[in-house]
XYZ file of C-alpha atoms in Angstrom:
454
model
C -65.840 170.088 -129.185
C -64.928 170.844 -125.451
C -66.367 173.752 -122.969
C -63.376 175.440 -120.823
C -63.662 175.834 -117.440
C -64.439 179.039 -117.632
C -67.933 178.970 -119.643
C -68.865 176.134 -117.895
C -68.762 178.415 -114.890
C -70.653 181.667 -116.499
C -73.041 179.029 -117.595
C -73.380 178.070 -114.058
C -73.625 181.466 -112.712
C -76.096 182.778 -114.996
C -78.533 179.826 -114.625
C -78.555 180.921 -110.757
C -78.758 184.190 -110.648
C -80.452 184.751 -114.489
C -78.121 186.924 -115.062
C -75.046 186.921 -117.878
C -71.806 187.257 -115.707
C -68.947 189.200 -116.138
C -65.680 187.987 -116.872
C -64.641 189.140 -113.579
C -67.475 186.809 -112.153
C -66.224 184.274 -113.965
C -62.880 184.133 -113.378
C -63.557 184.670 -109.748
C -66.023 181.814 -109.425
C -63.009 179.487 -111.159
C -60.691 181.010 -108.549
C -63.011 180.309 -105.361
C -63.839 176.561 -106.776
C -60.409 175.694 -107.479
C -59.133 177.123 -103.962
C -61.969 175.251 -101.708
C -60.596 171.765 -103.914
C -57.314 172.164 -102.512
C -58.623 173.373 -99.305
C -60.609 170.040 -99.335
C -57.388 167.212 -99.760
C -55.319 169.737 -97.288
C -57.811 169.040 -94.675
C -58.754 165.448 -95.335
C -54.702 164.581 -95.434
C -54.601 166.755 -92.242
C -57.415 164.541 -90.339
C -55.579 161.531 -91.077
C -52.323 162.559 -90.136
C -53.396 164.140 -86.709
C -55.875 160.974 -85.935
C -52.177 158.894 -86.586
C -49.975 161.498 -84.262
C -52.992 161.349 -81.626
C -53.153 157.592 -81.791
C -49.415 157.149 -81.257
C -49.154 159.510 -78.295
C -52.196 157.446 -76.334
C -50.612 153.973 -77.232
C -47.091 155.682 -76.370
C -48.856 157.125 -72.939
C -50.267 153.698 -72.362
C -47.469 151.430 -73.023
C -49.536 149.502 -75.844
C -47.424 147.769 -78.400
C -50.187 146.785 -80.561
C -49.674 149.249 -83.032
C -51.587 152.573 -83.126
C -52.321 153.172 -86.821
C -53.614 149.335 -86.996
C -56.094 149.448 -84.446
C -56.862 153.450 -86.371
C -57.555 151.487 -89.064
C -60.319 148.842 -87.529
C -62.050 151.729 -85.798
C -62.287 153.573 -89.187
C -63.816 150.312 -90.872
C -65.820 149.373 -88.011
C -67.759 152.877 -87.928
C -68.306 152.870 -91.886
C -69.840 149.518 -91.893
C -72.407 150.521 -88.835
C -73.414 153.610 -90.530
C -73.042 151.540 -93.760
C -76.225 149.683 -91.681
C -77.864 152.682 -89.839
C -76.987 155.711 -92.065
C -75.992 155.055 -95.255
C -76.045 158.736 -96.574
C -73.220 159.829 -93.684
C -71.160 156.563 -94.923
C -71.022 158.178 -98.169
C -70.090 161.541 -96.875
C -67.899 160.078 -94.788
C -65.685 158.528 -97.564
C -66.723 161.627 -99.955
C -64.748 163.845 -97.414
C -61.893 162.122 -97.176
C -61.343 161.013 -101.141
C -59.014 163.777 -101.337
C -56.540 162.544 -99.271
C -57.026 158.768 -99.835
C -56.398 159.794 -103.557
C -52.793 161.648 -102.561
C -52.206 158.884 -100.329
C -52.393 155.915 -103.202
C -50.765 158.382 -105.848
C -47.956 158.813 -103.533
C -47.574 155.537 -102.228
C -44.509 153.739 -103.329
C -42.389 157.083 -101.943
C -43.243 156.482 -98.510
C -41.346 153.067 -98.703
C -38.184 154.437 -100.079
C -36.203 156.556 -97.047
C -34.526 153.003 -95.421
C -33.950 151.505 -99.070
C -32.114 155.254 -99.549
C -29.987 154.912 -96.243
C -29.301 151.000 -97.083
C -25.635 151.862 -98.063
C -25.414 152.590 -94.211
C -27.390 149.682 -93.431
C -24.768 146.853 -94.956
C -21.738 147.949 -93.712
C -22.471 146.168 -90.797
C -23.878 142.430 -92.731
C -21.349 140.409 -93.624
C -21.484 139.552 -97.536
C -21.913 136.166 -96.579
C -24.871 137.097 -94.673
C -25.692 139.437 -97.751
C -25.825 136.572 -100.242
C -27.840 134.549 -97.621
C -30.433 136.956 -97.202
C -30.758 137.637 -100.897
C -32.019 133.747 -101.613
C -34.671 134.389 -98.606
C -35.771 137.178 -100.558
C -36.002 135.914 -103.874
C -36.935 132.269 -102.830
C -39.228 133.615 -100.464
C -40.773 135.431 -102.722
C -41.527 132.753 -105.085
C -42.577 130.309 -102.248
C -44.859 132.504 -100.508
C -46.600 133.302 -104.309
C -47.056 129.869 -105.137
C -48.200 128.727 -101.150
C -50.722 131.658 -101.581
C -51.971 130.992 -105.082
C -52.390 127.648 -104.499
C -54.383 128.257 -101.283
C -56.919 130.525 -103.078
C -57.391 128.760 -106.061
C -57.994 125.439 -103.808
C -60.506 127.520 -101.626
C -62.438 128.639 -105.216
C -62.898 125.715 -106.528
C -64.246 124.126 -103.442
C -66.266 126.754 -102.404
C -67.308 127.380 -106.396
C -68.690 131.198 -105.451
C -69.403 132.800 -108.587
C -66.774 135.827 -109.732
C -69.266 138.754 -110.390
C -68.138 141.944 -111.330
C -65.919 143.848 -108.926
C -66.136 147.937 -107.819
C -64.277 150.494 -110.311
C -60.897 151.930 -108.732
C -59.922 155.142 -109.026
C -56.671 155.628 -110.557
C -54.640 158.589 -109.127
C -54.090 161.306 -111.210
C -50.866 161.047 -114.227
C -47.611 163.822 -113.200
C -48.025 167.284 -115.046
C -45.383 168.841 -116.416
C -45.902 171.843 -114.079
C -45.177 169.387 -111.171
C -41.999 168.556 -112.759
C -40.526 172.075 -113.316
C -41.862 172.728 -109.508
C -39.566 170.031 -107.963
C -36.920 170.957 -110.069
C -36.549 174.746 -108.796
C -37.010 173.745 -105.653
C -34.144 171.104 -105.898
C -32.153 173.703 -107.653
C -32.495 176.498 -105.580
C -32.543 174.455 -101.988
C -29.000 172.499 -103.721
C -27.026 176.095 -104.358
C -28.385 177.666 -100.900
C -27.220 174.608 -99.253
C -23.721 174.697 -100.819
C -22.769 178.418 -99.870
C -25.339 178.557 -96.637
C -25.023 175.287 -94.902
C -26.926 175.892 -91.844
C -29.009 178.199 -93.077
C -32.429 176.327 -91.753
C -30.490 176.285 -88.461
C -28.962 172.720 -88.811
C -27.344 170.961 -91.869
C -30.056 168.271 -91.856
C -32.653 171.089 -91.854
C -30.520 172.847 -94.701
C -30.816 169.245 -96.832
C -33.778 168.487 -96.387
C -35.542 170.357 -99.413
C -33.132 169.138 -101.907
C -33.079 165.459 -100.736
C -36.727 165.560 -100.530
C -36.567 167.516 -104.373
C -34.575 164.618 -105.405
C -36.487 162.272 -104.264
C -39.689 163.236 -105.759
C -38.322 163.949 -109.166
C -37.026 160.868 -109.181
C -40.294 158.708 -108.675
C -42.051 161.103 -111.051
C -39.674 160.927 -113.755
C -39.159 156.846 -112.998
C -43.129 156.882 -113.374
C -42.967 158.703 -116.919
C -40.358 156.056 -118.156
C -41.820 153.531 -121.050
C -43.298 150.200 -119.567
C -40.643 148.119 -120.796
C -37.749 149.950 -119.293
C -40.539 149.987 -115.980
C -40.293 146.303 -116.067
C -36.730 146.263 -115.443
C -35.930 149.266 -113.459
C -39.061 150.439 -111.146
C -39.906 154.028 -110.236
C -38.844 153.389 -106.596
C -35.678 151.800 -107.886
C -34.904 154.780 -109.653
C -36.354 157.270 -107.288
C -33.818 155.629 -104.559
C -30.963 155.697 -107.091
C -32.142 159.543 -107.698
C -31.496 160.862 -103.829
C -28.372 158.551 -103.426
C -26.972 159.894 -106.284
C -27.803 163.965 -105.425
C -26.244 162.860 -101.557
C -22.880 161.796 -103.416
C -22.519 164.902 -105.266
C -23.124 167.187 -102.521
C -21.037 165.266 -100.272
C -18.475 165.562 -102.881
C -18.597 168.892 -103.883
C -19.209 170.799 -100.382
C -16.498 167.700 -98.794
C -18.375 166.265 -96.304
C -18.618 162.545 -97.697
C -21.515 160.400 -98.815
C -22.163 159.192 -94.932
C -23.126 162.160 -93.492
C -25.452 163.551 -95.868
C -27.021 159.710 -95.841
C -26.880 160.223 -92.045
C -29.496 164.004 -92.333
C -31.905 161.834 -94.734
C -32.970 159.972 -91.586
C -32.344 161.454 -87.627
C -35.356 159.770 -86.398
C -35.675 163.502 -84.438
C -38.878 165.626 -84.502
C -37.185 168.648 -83.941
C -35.165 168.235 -86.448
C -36.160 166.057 -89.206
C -34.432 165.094 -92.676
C -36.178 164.202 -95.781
C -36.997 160.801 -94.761
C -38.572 161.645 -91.749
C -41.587 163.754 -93.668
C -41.637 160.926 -96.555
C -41.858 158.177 -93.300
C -44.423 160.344 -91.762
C -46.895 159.284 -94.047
C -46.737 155.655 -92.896
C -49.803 155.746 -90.276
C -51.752 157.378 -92.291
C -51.138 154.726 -94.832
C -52.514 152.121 -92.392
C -55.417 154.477 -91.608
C -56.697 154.357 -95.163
C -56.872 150.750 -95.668
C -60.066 150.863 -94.097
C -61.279 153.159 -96.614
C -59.687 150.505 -99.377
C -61.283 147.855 -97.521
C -64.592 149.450 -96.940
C -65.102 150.589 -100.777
C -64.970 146.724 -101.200
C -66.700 145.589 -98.414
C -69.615 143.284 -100.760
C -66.258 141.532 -102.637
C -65.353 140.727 -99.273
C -68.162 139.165 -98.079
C -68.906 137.490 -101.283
C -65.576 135.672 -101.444
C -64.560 135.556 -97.693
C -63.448 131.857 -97.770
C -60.909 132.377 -100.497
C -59.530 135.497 -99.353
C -59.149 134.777 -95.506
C -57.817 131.624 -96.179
C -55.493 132.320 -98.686
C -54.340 135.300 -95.931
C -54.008 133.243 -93.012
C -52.606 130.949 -94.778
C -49.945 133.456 -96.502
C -49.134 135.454 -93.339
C -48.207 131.959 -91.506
C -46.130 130.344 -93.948
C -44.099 133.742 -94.813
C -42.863 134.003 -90.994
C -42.296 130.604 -90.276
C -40.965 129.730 -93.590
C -38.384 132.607 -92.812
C -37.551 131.591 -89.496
C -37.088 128.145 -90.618
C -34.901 129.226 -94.007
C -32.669 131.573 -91.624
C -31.780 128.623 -88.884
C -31.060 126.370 -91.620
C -28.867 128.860 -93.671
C -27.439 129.659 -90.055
C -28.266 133.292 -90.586
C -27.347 135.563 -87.699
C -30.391 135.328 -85.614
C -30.613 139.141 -85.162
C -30.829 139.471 -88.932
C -33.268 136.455 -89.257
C -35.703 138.745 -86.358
C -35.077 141.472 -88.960
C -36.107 140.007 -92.203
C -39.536 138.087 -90.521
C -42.088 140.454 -92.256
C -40.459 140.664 -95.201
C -43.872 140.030 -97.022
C -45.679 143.089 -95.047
C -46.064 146.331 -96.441
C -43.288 148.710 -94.518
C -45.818 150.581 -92.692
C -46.950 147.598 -90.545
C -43.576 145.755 -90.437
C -41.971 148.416 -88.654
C -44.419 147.697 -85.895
C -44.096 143.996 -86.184
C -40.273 144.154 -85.809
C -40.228 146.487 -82.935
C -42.101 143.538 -81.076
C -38.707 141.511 -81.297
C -35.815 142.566 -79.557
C -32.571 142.919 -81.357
C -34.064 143.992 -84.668
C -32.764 146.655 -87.457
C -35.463 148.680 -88.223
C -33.297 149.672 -91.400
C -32.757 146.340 -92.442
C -36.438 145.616 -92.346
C -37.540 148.224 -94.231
C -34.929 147.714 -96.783
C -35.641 143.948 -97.215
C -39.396 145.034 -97.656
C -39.040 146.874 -100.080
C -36.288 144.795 -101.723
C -39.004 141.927 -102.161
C -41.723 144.154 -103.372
C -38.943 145.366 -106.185
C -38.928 141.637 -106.959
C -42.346 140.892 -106.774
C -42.971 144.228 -108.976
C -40.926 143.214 -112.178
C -41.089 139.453 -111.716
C -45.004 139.004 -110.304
C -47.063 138.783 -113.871
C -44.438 136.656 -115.613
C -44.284 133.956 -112.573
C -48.415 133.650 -112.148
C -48.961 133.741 -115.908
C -45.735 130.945 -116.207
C -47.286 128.846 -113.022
C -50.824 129.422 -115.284
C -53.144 130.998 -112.599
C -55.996 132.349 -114.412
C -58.034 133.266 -111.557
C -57.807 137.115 -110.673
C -58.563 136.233 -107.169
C -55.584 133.671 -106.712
C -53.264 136.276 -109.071
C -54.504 139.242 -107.058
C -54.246 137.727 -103.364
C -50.820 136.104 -104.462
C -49.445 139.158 -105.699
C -50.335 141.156 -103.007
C -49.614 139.060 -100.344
C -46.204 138.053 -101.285
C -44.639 141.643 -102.575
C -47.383 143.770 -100.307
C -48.127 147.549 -102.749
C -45.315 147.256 -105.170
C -46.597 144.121 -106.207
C -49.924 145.067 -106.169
C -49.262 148.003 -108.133
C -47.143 146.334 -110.711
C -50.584 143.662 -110.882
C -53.040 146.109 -111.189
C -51.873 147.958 -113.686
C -52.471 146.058 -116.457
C -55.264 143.945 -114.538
C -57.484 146.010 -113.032
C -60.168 143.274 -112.213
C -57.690 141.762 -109.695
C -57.091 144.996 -108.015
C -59.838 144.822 -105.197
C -58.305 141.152 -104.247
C -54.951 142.679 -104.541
C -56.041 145.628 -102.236
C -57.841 143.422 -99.691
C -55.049 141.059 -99.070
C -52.591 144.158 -99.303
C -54.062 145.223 -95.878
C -55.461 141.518 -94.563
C -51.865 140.579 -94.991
C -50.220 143.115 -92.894
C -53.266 143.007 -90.124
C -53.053 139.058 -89.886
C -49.370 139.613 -89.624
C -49.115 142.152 -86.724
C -51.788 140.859 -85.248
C -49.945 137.115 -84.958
C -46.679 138.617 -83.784
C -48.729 140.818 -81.184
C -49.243 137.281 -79.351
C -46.824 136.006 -76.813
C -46.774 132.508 -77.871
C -46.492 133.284 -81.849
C -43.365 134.979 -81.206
C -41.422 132.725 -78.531
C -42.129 129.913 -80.847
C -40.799 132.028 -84.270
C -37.904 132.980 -81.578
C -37.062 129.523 -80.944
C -37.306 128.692 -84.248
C -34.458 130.606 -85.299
C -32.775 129.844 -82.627
């Protein structure tokens, strides 16, 4: 019934060189193809990650505080479409080379949101649960506002427009968890757990010395949250549990080695290059996230043109009503105005509203992140259930909706058991967060959102 890797390669080799190979030739061939694969996503993951670190350092050099990754991510799209137009064939090796990486990016993608929802319980000490409850009914009520506002807006735009839905570009799926992954993580965790215990510096600092266990945790969490049965999935999401999984491993070493919940919390995130924690590498990621939207964006470049009207609107729309909405919600709840700066992108995807926040002075960087991805948990469980209650049939209203109210969780949560409203959800997934930053980049939007809340 099936051919193993193996014969497929002797049948290979012999057709070349006429010759029946050996199984030493065989298994060597296997060996070489297998090692130039991984060599291939290394590199590609690489590429991105240095273009991000070389952006930053010009922008930083500069003094720009447009953010680096975003404007990464419109020269990436802008040079596929021209050779798109002059070259097509380097286009497609273009995007060929760097499938590797987009593929670990997208499989990995809810993990690089969860270090501030991790190092929340250091967050909130400082809220007020006044302020707590407040902020919970802009998230929820947000969310549902901003859905509806959005939904609304595209399915208007449709029917006025009346562009014909034609069949939309396959999307690759990332690759399920093996088990071999699993037992990986867990010897690392493990191992990294006891050497931490008796050897606390042993990497030189204690946050060094953490590091591979939190990380450990971490991942086995969102792999084992991602094996759990869709209906338990639907109430507790892989990020939720993933989160739960490193707070949970922090308690217990801070109990048993005696140092307290707080400081082992404290090495997830220094926010130092020299000496990172296990946030740091997950947060790393971030930029390169931006960088590959214009991948996303390209692969879908004829949906885009086709329906322009209903997805830019719907967008614009979105991106305006989430910030000012907020704004307005926070004066009249007569949220602190610090927190209200905080909570502003609270529809954008984490990568991109770190950079809008760090436009505004007084921010929380933590609390922004955390609220993020708060409202993508929300839009995650709740998201299918709300457009199917609100009866939005259109997959280009449910999949700009989605995505542009609860960013990638949502989108995720969509796709999954839609997959013909994943290139909408993946187009306003980055069109959000662009319009976004790019709207907070300008003077005048953000006086007027600061006077606003006052």
């Amino acid at each position: 019934m099936g051919t193993s890797t193996e014969q497929l390669s002797a049948k290979l080799v012999e057709s070349e060189t006429g010759d029946t190979p050996t199984v030493t030739q065989t298994q060597c061939h296997s060996f070489f193809q297998c090692l130039i694969i991984q060599l291939h996503w290394i590199l590609s993951l690489a590429l991105l990650l240095l273009i991000d670190a070389l952006l930053k350092k010009v922008f930083e050099a500069a003094s720009i505080e447009f953010p680096s990754a975003l404007f990464g991510m419109f020269c990436i799209f802008v040079v596929l479409v021209l050779l798109d137009f002059t070259v097509p064939s380097i286009a497609l090796a273009f995007m060929n080379f760097f499938d590797p990486g987009l593929i670990f990016i997208h499989r990995w993608l809810p993990l690089f949101y969860v270090p501030y929802l991790v190092v929340l319980p250091l967050s909130v000490k400082e809220i007020p649960p006044s302020a707590a409850i407040k902020i919970a009914l802009i998230i929820v009520g947000g969310w549902l506002a901003t859905l509806c506002v959005t939904a609304y807006t595209a399915l208007a735009v449709r029917k006025a427009v009346k562009t014909e839905l034609l069949d939309v570009e396959p999307v690759e799926k990332p690759p399920p968890f093996s088990s071999v992954e699993i037992w990986a993580w867990t010897g690392v965790f493990l191992i990294s757990f006891v050497a931490s215990l008796f050897f606390p510096t042993a990497l030189g600092t204690r946050a060094r010395t953490c590091l591979p266990f939190l990380l450990a945790s971490t991942v086995l969490g969102y792999i084992v949250g991602s094996k759990l049965p869709s209906y338990v999935k639907n109430i507790v999401h892989p990020i939720l549990f993933c989160t739960v999984s490193a707070i949970l491993t922090a308690f217990v070493f801070g109990y048993i080695s005696k140092t307290g919940l707080d400081p082992v919390l404290g090495y997830y995130i220094t926010k130092s290059s020299s000496n990172p924690g296990a946030g740091d590498i997950l947060l790393g990621f971030l930029g390169s996230v931006v960088l590959s939207f214009a991948f996303s964006m390209f692969t879908q470049r004829k949906l885009m043109r086709r329906h322009a009207a209903e997805i830019f609107t719907s967008v614009i729309v979105s991106s305006i009503f989430s910030l000012y909405s907020t704004a307005l919600v926070g004066r009249l709840v007569a949220l602190e105005p610090s927190l209200t700066v905080s909570i502003l992108p609270r529809c954008i995807t984490v990568a991109l509203a770190l950079s809008i926040v760090s436009l505004f002075e007084g921010a929380n960087a933590s609390i922004t992140a955390a609220i993020v991805v708060l409202t993508g948990l929300v839009g995650a469980n709740f998201v299918e259930s709300t457009l199917n209650k609100l009866r939005f049939r259109d997959p280009i209203a449910r999949g700009i909706a989605a995505a542009s109210s609860a960013h990638g969780l949502g989108t995720a949560a969509l796709s999954a058991k839609e997959p013909e409203a994943l290139p909408f959800c993946a187009i306003a997934y980055a069109l959000n967060g662009i319009f976004g930053t790019v709207l907070c980049s300008i003077p005048a939007v953000r006086e007027s959102l600061l006077a606003i809340i006052g």
